[in-house]
PDB file of C-alpha atoms and ligand atoms in Angstrom:
ATOM      1  CA  MET A   1      20.533  37.145 186.848  1.00 34.00           C
ATOM      2  CA  ASP A   2      20.063  38.420 190.350  1.00 36.00           C
ATOM      3  CA  ALA A   3      23.062  38.753 192.570  1.00 32.00           C
ATOM      4  CA  GLN A   4      23.672  36.421 195.446  1.00 34.00           C
ATOM      5  CA  ARG A   5      21.296  36.680 198.422  1.00 48.00           C
ATOM      6  CA  GLY A   6      21.489  35.717 202.014  1.00 60.00           C
ATOM      7  CA  GLU A   7      23.649  32.784 202.906  1.00 71.00           C
ATOM      8  CA  PRO A   8      27.181  32.471 201.497  1.00 74.00           C
ATOM      9  CA  GLY A   9      27.161  29.856 198.743  1.00 89.00           C
ATOM     10  CA  THR A  10      23.554  30.622 197.889  1.00 94.00           C
ATOM     11  CA  THR A  11      22.688  31.950 194.451  1.00 96.00           C
ATOM     12  CA  LEU A  12      19.288  33.088 193.261  1.00 97.00           C
ATOM     13  CA  GLU A  13      18.693  33.157 189.521  1.00 97.00           C
ATOM     14  CA  VAL A  14      15.440  34.628 188.239  1.00 98.00           C
ATOM     15  CA  LEU A  15      14.430  33.377 184.779  1.00 98.00           C
ATOM     16  CA  GLU A  16      11.953  35.257 182.612  1.00 97.00           C
ATOM     17  CA  ASP A  17       9.340  32.497 182.340  1.00 97.00           C
ATOM     18  CA  THR A  18       8.743  28.783 182.779  1.00 96.00           C
ATOM     19  CA  PRO A  19      10.381  27.665 179.505  1.00 97.00           C
ATOM     20  CA  ALA A  20      13.515  29.612 180.420  1.00 98.00           C
ATOM     21  CA  LEU A  21      13.415  28.090 183.908  1.00 98.00           C
ATOM     22  CA  VAL A  22      13.130  24.562 182.523  1.00 98.00           C
ATOM     23  CA  SER A  23      16.026  25.172 180.177  1.00 98.00           C
ATOM     24  CA  ALA A  24      18.227  26.682 182.880  1.00 98.00           C
ATOM     25  CA  ALA A  25      17.415  23.870 185.308  1.00 98.00           C
ATOM     26  CA  ALA A  26      18.204  21.099 182.833  1.00 98.00           C
ATOM     27  CA  THR A  27      21.437  22.791 181.787  1.00 98.00           C
ATOM     28  CA  THR A  28      22.468  23.367 185.397  1.00 98.00           C
ATOM     29  CA  MET A  29      21.770  19.750 186.339  1.00 98.00           C
ATOM     30  CA  ALA A  30      23.671  18.436 183.328  1.00 98.00           C
ATOM     31  CA  ARG A  31      26.643  20.656 184.176  1.00 98.00           C
ATOM     32  CA  LEU A  32      26.684  19.514 187.808  1.00 98.00           C
ATOM     33  CA  MET A  33      26.299  15.860 186.809  1.00 98.00           C
ATOM     34  CA  GLU A  34      29.142  16.084 184.289  1.00 98.00           C
ATOM     35  CA  ARG A  35      31.351  17.783 186.892  1.00 98.00           C
ATOM     36  CA  ALA A  36      30.684  15.052 189.469  1.00 98.00           C
ATOM     37  CA  ILE A  37      31.533  12.302 186.968  1.00 98.00           C
ATOM     38  CA  ARG A  38      34.653  14.169 185.845  1.00 98.00           C
ATOM     39  CA  GLU A  39      35.865  14.750 189.410  1.00 97.00           C
ATOM     40  CA  ARG A  40      34.746  11.541 191.160  1.00 96.00           C
ATOM     41  CA  GLY A  41      33.874   9.037 188.467  1.00 97.00           C
ATOM     42  CA  ARG A  42      30.186   9.023 189.307  1.00 97.00           C
ATOM     43  CA  CYS A  43      27.231  11.289 190.041  1.00 98.00           C
ATOM     44  CA  THR A  44      24.847  10.710 192.911  1.00 98.00           C
ATOM     45  CA  LEU A  45      21.610  12.561 192.165  1.00 98.00           C
ATOM     46  CA  ALA A  46      18.552  12.898 194.402  1.00 98.00           C
ATOM     47  CA  LEU A  47      15.424  13.804 192.443  1.00 98.00           C
ATOM     48  CA  SER A  48      12.497  15.905 193.536  1.00 98.00           C
ATOM     49  CA  GLY A  49       8.888  14.955 193.050  1.00 97.00           C
ATOM     50  CA  GLY A  50       5.874  17.121 192.324  1.00 95.00           C
ATOM     51  CA  SER A  51       4.982  18.625 188.959  1.00 96.00           C
ATOM     52  CA  THR A  52       7.577  21.351 188.400  1.00 97.00           C
ATOM     53  CA  PRO A  53      10.534  19.039 187.683  1.00 98.00           C
ATOM     54  CA  ARG A  54       8.735  16.901 185.077  1.00 98.00           C
ATOM     55  CA  PRO A  55       9.615  19.077 182.031  1.00 98.00           C
ATOM     56  CA  VAL A  56      13.157  19.434 183.362  1.00 98.00           C
ATOM     57  CA  TYR A  57      13.546  15.654 183.417  1.00 98.00           C
ATOM     58  CA  GLY A  58      12.151  15.524 179.915  1.00 98.00           C
ATOM     59  CA  ARG A  59      14.731  18.064 178.724  1.00 97.00           C
ATOM     60  CA  LEU A  60      17.531  16.101 180.435  1.00 97.00           C
ATOM     61  CA  ALA A  61      16.358  12.926 178.717  1.00 97.00           C
ATOM     62  CA  ALA A  62      16.470  14.309 175.207  1.00 93.00           C
ATOM     63  CA  GLY A  63      18.918  15.584 172.642  1.00 87.00           C
ATOM     64  CA  GLU A  64      22.180  17.338 173.352  1.00 93.00           C
ATOM     65  CA  LEU A  65      21.979  17.238 177.154  1.00 94.00           C
ATOM     66  CA  ALA A  66      21.215  13.527 177.286  1.00 94.00           C
ATOM     67  CA  ASP A  67      24.106  12.809 174.937  1.00 95.00           C
ATOM     68  CA  ARG A  68      26.544  14.722 177.149  1.00 95.00           C
ATOM     69  CA  ILE A  69      25.892  12.681 180.286  1.00 97.00           C
ATOM     70  CA  ARG A  70      27.620   9.337 180.917  1.00 98.00           C
ATOM     71  CA  TRP A  71      24.429   7.757 182.287  1.00 98.00           C
ATOM     72  CA  ARG A  72      26.135   4.496 183.283  1.00 98.00           C
ATOM     73  CA  ASP A  73      27.942   6.511 185.984  1.00 98.00           C
ATOM     74  CA  VAL A  74      24.826   8.212 187.346  1.00 98.00           C
ATOM     75  CA  HIS A  75      23.026   6.898 190.421  1.00 98.00           C
ATOM     76  CA  VAL A  76      19.493   8.182 190.945  1.00 98.00           C
ATOM     77  CA  PHE A  77      17.842   8.499 194.335  1.00 98.00           C
ATOM     78  CA  TRP A  78      14.810  10.409 195.586  1.00 98.00           C
ATOM     79  CA  GLY A  79      14.521  13.242 198.090  1.00 98.00           C
ATOM     80  CA  ASP A  80      11.087  12.071 199.058  1.00 98.00           C
ATOM     81  CA  GLU A  81       8.278   9.763 198.037  1.00 98.00           C
ATOM     82  CA  ARG A  82       4.596   9.348 198.551  1.00 98.00           C
ATOM     83  CA  CYS A  83       3.643   6.109 200.340  1.00 98.00           C
ATOM     84  CA  VAL A  84       2.042   4.543 197.292  1.00 98.00           C
ATOM     85  CA  PRO A  85       3.043   1.731 194.893  1.00 98.00           C
ATOM     86  CA  PRO A  86       5.607   2.590 192.207  1.00 98.00           C
ATOM     87  CA  ASP A  87       2.995   2.506 189.436  1.00 98.00           C
ATOM     88  CA  ASP A  88       0.630   4.846 191.282  1.00 98.00           C
ATOM     89  CA  ALA A  89      -0.086   8.157 189.534  1.00 98.00           C
ATOM     90  CA  ALA A  90       1.099   9.972 192.678  1.00 97.00           C
ATOM     91  CA  SER A  91       4.453   8.198 192.793  1.00 98.00           C
ATOM     92  CA  ASN A  92       7.506  10.432 192.413  1.00 98.00           C
ATOM     93  CA  TYR A  93       9.379   7.384 191.126  1.00 98.00           C
ATOM     94  CA  ARG A  94       6.747   6.825 188.409  1.00 98.00           C
ATOM     95  CA  MET A  95       6.940  10.478 187.319  1.00 98.00           C
ATOM     96  CA  ALA A  96      10.746  10.324 187.025  1.00 98.00           C
ATOM     97  CA  ARG A  97      10.611   6.946 185.284  1.00 98.00           C
ATOM     98  CA  GLU A  98       8.158   8.212 182.677  1.00 98.00           C
ATOM     99  CA  ALA A  99       9.907  11.564 182.123  1.00 98.00           C
ATOM    100  CA  LEU A 100      13.561  10.504 182.411  1.00 98.00           C
ATOM    101  CA  LEU A 101      14.567   6.970 183.361  1.00 98.00           C
ATOM    102  CA  ASP A 102      12.751   5.201 180.535  1.00 98.00           C
ATOM    103  CA  HIS A 103      14.586   7.384 178.010  1.00 98.00           C
ATOM    104  CA  VAL A 104      18.248   7.231 179.057  1.00 98.00           C
ATOM    105  CA  PRO A 105      20.737   4.331 179.238  1.00 97.00           C
ATOM    106  CA  LEU A 106      20.920   4.332 183.024  1.00 98.00           C
ATOM    107  CA  PRO A 107      21.480   0.808 184.392  1.00 98.00           C
ATOM    108  CA  ALA A 108      18.559  -0.548 186.417  1.00 98.00           C
ATOM    109  CA  GLU A 109      20.889  -1.188 189.363  1.00 98.00           C
ATOM    110  CA  ASN A 110      21.631   2.552 189.464  1.00 98.00           C
ATOM    111  CA  VAL A 111      17.998   3.381 190.252  1.00 98.00           C
ATOM    112  CA  HIS A 112      17.550   3.521 194.029  1.00 98.00           C
ATOM    113  CA  ARG A 113      13.885   4.144 194.641  1.00 98.00           C
ATOM    114  CA  MET A 114      12.134   4.599 197.964  1.00 98.00           C
ATOM    115  CA  HIS A 115       9.716   1.699 198.427  1.00 98.00           C
ATOM    116  CA  GLY A 116       6.532   3.623 198.985  1.00 98.00           C
ATOM    117  CA  GLU A 117       4.518   0.434 198.820  1.00 98.00           C
ATOM    118  CA  LEU A 118       5.935  -0.820 202.115  1.00 98.00           C
ATOM    119  CA  ASP A 119       4.878  -0.010 205.658  1.00 98.00           C
ATOM    120  CA  PRO A 120       6.172   3.594 205.929  1.00 98.00           C
ATOM    121  CA  PRO A 121       8.522   3.229 208.919  1.00 98.00           C
ATOM    122  CA  GLN A 122       9.909   0.039 207.381  1.00 98.00           C
ATOM    123  CA  ALA A 123      10.381   1.759 204.009  1.00 98.00           C
ATOM    124  CA  ALA A 124      12.255   4.600 205.703  1.00 98.00           C
ATOM    125  CA  ALA A 125      14.501   2.190 207.621  1.00 98.00           C
ATOM    126  CA  ASP A 126      15.179   0.181 204.471  1.00 98.00           C
ATOM    127  CA  TYR A 127      16.108   3.297 202.493  1.00 98.00           C
ATOM    128  CA  GLU A 128      18.383   4.553 205.217  1.00 98.00           C
ATOM    129  CA  ALA A 129      20.131   1.163 205.332  1.00 97.00           C
ATOM    130  CA  GLN A 130      20.489   1.307 201.531  1.00 97.00           C
ATOM    131  CA  LEU A 131      21.987   4.798 201.722  1.00 97.00           C
ATOM    132  CA  ARG A 132      24.390   3.814 204.508  1.00 96.00           C
ATOM    133  CA  ARG A 133      25.581   0.870 202.430  1.00 95.00           C
ATOM    134  CA  PHE A 134      25.946   2.955 199.281  1.00 96.00           C
ATOM    135  CA  PHE A 135      27.717   5.845 201.008  1.00 96.00           C
ATOM    136  CA  ALA A 136      29.788   3.692 203.363  1.00 92.00           C
ATOM    137  CA  GLY A 137      32.970   5.566 204.322  1.00 79.00           C
ATOM    138  CA  ARG A 138      36.357   3.908 204.471  1.00 78.00           C
ATOM    139  CA  PRO A 139      36.577   2.721 208.107  1.00 80.00           C
ATOM    140  CA  PRO A 140      37.041   4.291 210.608  1.00 83.00           C
ATOM    141  CA  LEU A 141      35.290   7.087 208.674  1.00 81.00           C
ATOM    142  CA  PRO A 142      31.518   6.954 209.250  1.00 81.00           C
ATOM    143  CA  PRO A 143      29.167   6.840 206.261  1.00 82.00           C
ATOM    144  CA  THR A 144      28.110  10.266 204.972  1.00 88.00           C
ATOM    145  CA  ALA A 145      25.314  10.608 202.451  1.00 93.00           C
ATOM    146  CA  ARG A 146      26.990  13.392 200.471  1.00 96.00           C
ATOM    147  CA  PHE A 147      24.979  13.666 197.259  1.00 98.00           C
ATOM    148  CA  ASP A 148      26.552  15.438 194.326  1.00 98.00           C
ATOM    149  CA  VAL A 149      23.235  16.998 193.300  1.00 98.00           C
ATOM    150  CA  VAL A 150      19.975  17.294 195.197  1.00 98.00           C
ATOM    151  CA  LEU A 151      17.007  18.736 193.330  1.00 98.00           C
ATOM    152  CA  LEU A 152      14.298  20.214 195.548  1.00 98.00           C
ATOM    153  CA  GLY A 153      10.996  21.992 195.029  1.00 98.00           C
ATOM    154  CA  LEU A 154       9.130  24.432 197.235  1.00 98.00           C
ATOM    155  CA  GLY A 155       5.553  24.005 198.346  1.00 98.00           C
ATOM    156  CA  ASP A 156       3.270  27.021 198.690  1.00 98.00           C
ATOM    157  CA  ASP A 157       3.413  26.393 202.458  1.00 98.00           C
ATOM    158  CA  GLY A 158       7.207  26.509 202.496  1.00 98.00           C
ATOM    159  CA  HIS A 159       7.779  22.749 202.579  1.00 98.00           C
ATOM    160  CA  THR A 160      10.527  21.047 200.632  1.00 98.00           C
ATOM    161  CA  ALA A 161      10.980  17.349 199.924  1.00 98.00           C
ATOM    162  CA  SER A 162       8.471  16.027 202.466  1.00 98.00           C
ATOM    163  CA  LEU A 163       9.606  18.278 205.281  1.00 98.00           C
ATOM    164  CA  PHE A 164       6.337  19.972 206.148  1.00 98.00           C
ATOM    165  CA  PRO A 165       5.651  22.866 208.528  1.00 97.00           C
ATOM    166  CA  GLY A 166       5.159  21.785 212.123  1.00 96.00           C
ATOM    167  CA  GLN A 167       6.326  18.218 211.501  1.00 95.00           C
ATOM    168  CA  ALA A 168       9.198  16.671 213.456  1.00 96.00           C
ATOM    169  CA  ALA A 169      11.317  15.619 210.467  1.00 97.00           C
ATOM    170  CA  VAL A 170      12.561  19.151 209.833  1.00 97.00           C
ATOM    171  CA  ARG A 171      14.437  19.059 213.150  1.00 97.00           C
ATOM    172  CA  GLU A 172      15.909  15.542 212.794  1.00 98.00           C
ATOM    173  CA  THR A 173      19.623  15.454 213.627  1.00 97.00           C
ATOM    174  CA  GLU A 174      20.494  11.741 213.439  1.00 97.00           C
ATOM    175  CA  ARG A 175      18.421   9.758 210.982  1.00 98.00           C
ATOM    176  CA  TRP A 176      18.832  10.148 207.251  1.00 98.00           C
ATOM    177  CA  VAL A 177      15.348   9.043 206.182  1.00 98.00           C
ATOM    178  CA  LEU A 178      12.043   9.398 208.003  1.00 98.00           C
ATOM    179  CA  ALA A 179       8.448   8.348 207.428  1.00 98.00           C
ATOM    180  CA  GLU A 180       5.930  10.917 208.604  1.00 97.00           C
ATOM    181  CA  TYR A 181       2.166  11.053 208.627  1.00 98.00           C
ATOM    182  CA  VAL A 182       1.478  14.514 207.195  1.00 96.00           C
ATOM    183  CA  GLU A 183      -1.711  15.801 208.818  1.00 93.00           C
ATOM    184  CA  LYS A 184      -2.515  18.360 206.141  1.00 92.00           C
ATOM    185  CA  LEU A 185      -2.296  15.721 203.424  1.00 96.00           C
ATOM    186  CA  ALA A 186      -3.814  12.942 205.551  1.00 97.00           C
ATOM    187  CA  ALA A 187      -1.097  10.796 204.034  1.00 98.00           C
ATOM    188  CA  TRP A 188       2.233   9.170 204.858  1.00 98.00           C
ATOM    189  CA  ARG A 189       5.386  10.459 203.203  1.00 98.00           C
ATOM    190  CA  LEU A 190       9.024   9.321 203.108  1.00 98.00           C
ATOM    191  CA  THR A 191      11.685  12.015 203.156  1.00 98.00           C
ATOM    192  CA  LEU A 192      15.394  12.633 203.371  1.00 98.00           C
ATOM    193  CA  THR A 193      16.089  14.660 206.494  1.00 98.00           C
ATOM    194  CA  PRO A 194      18.163  17.853 206.812  1.00 98.00           C
ATOM    195  CA  VAL A 195      21.054  15.620 207.909  1.00 97.00           C
ATOM    196  CA  VAL A 196      21.371  14.392 204.322  1.00 98.00           C
ATOM    197  CA  LEU A 197      20.218  17.539 202.537  1.00 98.00           C
ATOM    198  CA  ASP A 198      22.839  19.573 204.400  1.00 96.00           C
ATOM    199  CA  ALA A 199      25.621  17.162 203.419  1.00 97.00           C
ATOM    200  CA  ALA A 200      25.011  17.754 199.709  1.00 97.00           C
ATOM    201  CA  ARG A 201      27.629  19.237 197.409  1.00 97.00           C
ATOM    202  CA  HIS A 202      25.000  21.133 195.448  1.00 98.00           C
ATOM    203  CA  VAL A 203      21.307  21.711 196.124  1.00 98.00           C
ATOM    204  CA  VAL A 204      19.188  23.088 193.277  1.00 98.00           C
ATOM    205  CA  PHE A 205      15.788  24.504 194.195  1.00 98.00           C
ATOM    206  CA  LEU A 206      13.304  24.780 191.348  1.00 98.00           C
ATOM    207  CA  VAL A 207      10.382  27.175 191.884  1.00 98.00           C
ATOM    208  CA  SER A 208       7.791  28.249 189.335  1.00 98.00           C
ATOM    209  CA  GLY A 209       4.597  30.305 189.349  1.00 98.00           C
ATOM    210  CA  THR A 210       2.838  33.042 191.286  1.00 98.00           C
ATOM    211  CA  GLY A 211       1.470  30.419 193.677  1.00 98.00           C
ATOM    212  CA  LYS A 212       4.960  30.078 195.162  1.00 98.00           C
ATOM    213  CA  ALA A 213       5.714  33.813 195.417  1.00 98.00           C
ATOM    214  CA  GLU A 214       4.707  34.158 199.081  1.00 98.00           C
ATOM    215  CA  ALA A 215       6.581  31.017 200.102  1.00 98.00           C
ATOM    216  CA  LEU A 216       9.695  32.239 198.277  1.00 98.00           C
ATOM    217  CA  ARG A 217       9.400  35.631 199.944  1.00 97.00           C
ATOM    218  CA  ARG A 218       9.240  33.925 203.348  1.00 97.00           C
ATOM    219  CA  VAL A 219      12.281  31.813 202.571  1.00 97.00           C
ATOM    220  CA  PHE A 220      14.411  34.803 201.633  1.00 96.00           C
ATOM    221  CA  GLN A 221      12.929  37.673 203.603  1.00 95.00           C
ATOM    222  CA  GLU A 222      11.559  36.289 206.877  1.00 95.00           C
ATOM    223  CA  PRO A 223      13.792  35.421 209.848  1.00 96.00           C
ATOM    224  CA  ARG A 224      14.839  31.749 209.833  1.00 96.00           C
ATOM    225  CA  ASP A 225      12.064  29.599 211.295  1.00 97.00           C
ATOM    226  CA  VAL A 226      12.416  26.036 210.035  1.00 98.00           C
ATOM    227  CA  ASP A 227       9.224  24.848 211.708  1.00 98.00           C
ATOM    228  CA  ALA A 228       7.223  27.425 209.755  1.00 98.00           C
ATOM    229  CA  VAL A 229       9.334  27.405 206.582  1.00 98.00           C
ATOM    230  CA  PRO A 230      11.069  24.015 206.271  1.00 98.00           C
ATOM    231  CA  ALA A 231      12.875  25.050 203.082  1.00 98.00           C
ATOM    232  CA  GLN A 232      14.934  27.378 205.312  1.00 97.00           C
ATOM    233  CA  ALA A 233      16.340  24.271 207.014  1.00 97.00           C
ATOM    234  CA  VAL A 234      18.403  23.387 203.938  1.00 97.00           C
ATOM    235  CA  ARG A 235      21.849  24.945 204.497  1.00 95.00           C
ATOM    236  CA  PRO A 236      24.630  22.690 203.229  1.00 96.00           C
ATOM    237  CA  SER A 237      27.691  23.385 205.395  1.00 91.00           C
ATOM    238  CA  ARG A 238      30.081  22.255 202.626  1.00 94.00           C
ATOM    239  CA  GLY A 239      27.944  22.833 199.596  1.00 96.00           C
ATOM    240  CA  GLU A 240      26.229  25.333 197.372  1.00 97.00           C
ATOM    241  CA  VAL A 241      22.576  26.180 196.901  1.00 98.00           C
ATOM    242  CA  THR A 242      21.203  27.458 193.621  1.00 98.00           C
ATOM    243  CA  TRP A 243      17.655  28.758 193.523  1.00 98.00           C
ATOM    244  CA  LEU A 244      16.270  28.707 189.988  1.00 98.00           C
ATOM    245  CA  VAL A 245      12.970  30.567 189.958  1.00 98.00           C
ATOM    246  CA  ASP A 246      10.814  32.205 187.321  1.00 98.00           C
ATOM    247  CA  ARG A 247       9.767  35.840 187.455  1.00 98.00           C
ATOM    248  CA  ALA A 248       6.258  34.869 188.573  1.00 98.00           C
ATOM    249  CA  ALA A 249       7.608  33.046 191.632  1.00 98.00           C
ATOM    250  CA  ALA A 250       9.977  35.939 192.355  1.00 98.00           C
ATOM    251  CA  GLY A 251       7.149  38.461 192.215  1.00 97.00           C
ATOM    252  CA  ARG A 252       7.218  39.237 195.958  1.00 97.00           C
ATOM    253  CA  LEU A 253      10.957  39.392 196.433  1.00 96.00           C
ATOM    254  CA  GLU A 254      12.391  42.828 197.184  1.00 89.00           C
ATOM    255  CA  PRO A 255      14.594  43.886 194.280  1.00 79.00           C
ATOM    256  CA  ARG A 256      18.324  43.664 195.019  1.00 68.00           C
TER     257      ARG A 256
HETATM  258  C1  6PG B   1       6.565  16.078 196.370  1.00 87.72           C
HETATM  259  C2  6PG B   1       7.763  16.972 196.292  1.00 87.72           C
HETATM  260  C3  6PG B   1       7.457  18.274 196.955  1.00 87.72           C
HETATM  261  C4  6PG B   1       7.386  19.264 195.825  1.00 87.72           C
HETATM  262  C5  6PG B   1       6.675  20.520 196.231  1.00 87.72           C
HETATM  263  C6  6PG B   1       6.410  21.388 195.000  1.00 87.72           C
HETATM  264  O1  6PG B   1       6.709  14.881 196.622  1.00 87.72           O
HETATM  265  O2  6PG B   1       5.472  16.618 196.095  1.00 87.72           O
HETATM  266  O3  6PG B   1       8.903  16.448 196.600  1.00 87.72           O
HETATM  267  O4  6PG B   1       8.366  18.711 197.907  1.00 87.72           O
HETATM  268  O5  6PG B   1       8.700  19.569 195.376  1.00 87.72           O
HETATM  269  O6  6PG B   1       5.435  20.141 196.809  1.00 87.72           O
HETATM  270  O7  6PG B   1       5.593  20.632 194.149  1.00 87.72           O
HETATM  271  P1  6PG B   1       5.186  21.174 192.686  1.00 87.72           P
HETATM  272  O8  6PG B   1       6.438  21.159 191.863  1.00 87.72           O
HETATM  273  O9  6PG B   1       4.160  20.187 192.199  1.00 87.72           O
HETATM  274  O10 6PG B   1       4.639  22.568 192.872  1.00 87.72           O
END
């Protein structure tokens, strides 16, 4: 396991291959979820979309790990969503439902999906209102969306969640959820903003494959430039960041 890099509270773990990465990610998530439930009686978990997490969700949903987690005390949210209906093949909700939610005894009311089928700005406003209700502080404390675990991926262009290079969302300082038309995708996306990502107790990045090696190198070895490398924007002030990557994705990192 590589030593810590860069920011305090940031750990980079390089796993030999994808199966080892999947296993480490599922185990790490289960450990963090159990800790949240033990310490606070519940776990608030924000899931990532894309393809990398799918086998991790499958591992969490089966066998020994699934049995360890008190699913009735887990609340599932999403870090981002495509603006499509929930049964669309591109839906991050659908992927998580098929790989995880349909296989564990998590109450339906604990599933807090982003409504990608709605008008995007309306869907973003609705989700933010839902988060502010769920994470309402005890007055006069303001609400703070402090997730126990946030799972994120890394795009080959350095994006994370749906914070894409050159888009405004990466610099948002007030709103918790934004809808953005992503030029390079010619599609609308919903995304948590850095305001929420930086409030997390624990962020786990999951990165696999040689296709991500340049993006990972930029994250760790280029000066911070959040417009160019949005994943660099994620710096929880009172939280930890664990990067779980396979050796292929780490191929361009300078050895410690
Ligand atoms: C999404 C994700 C996105 C993803 C990266 C990596 O909605 O697509 O949230 O941020 O994590 O694009 O995707 P892969 O895991 O498919 O490489």
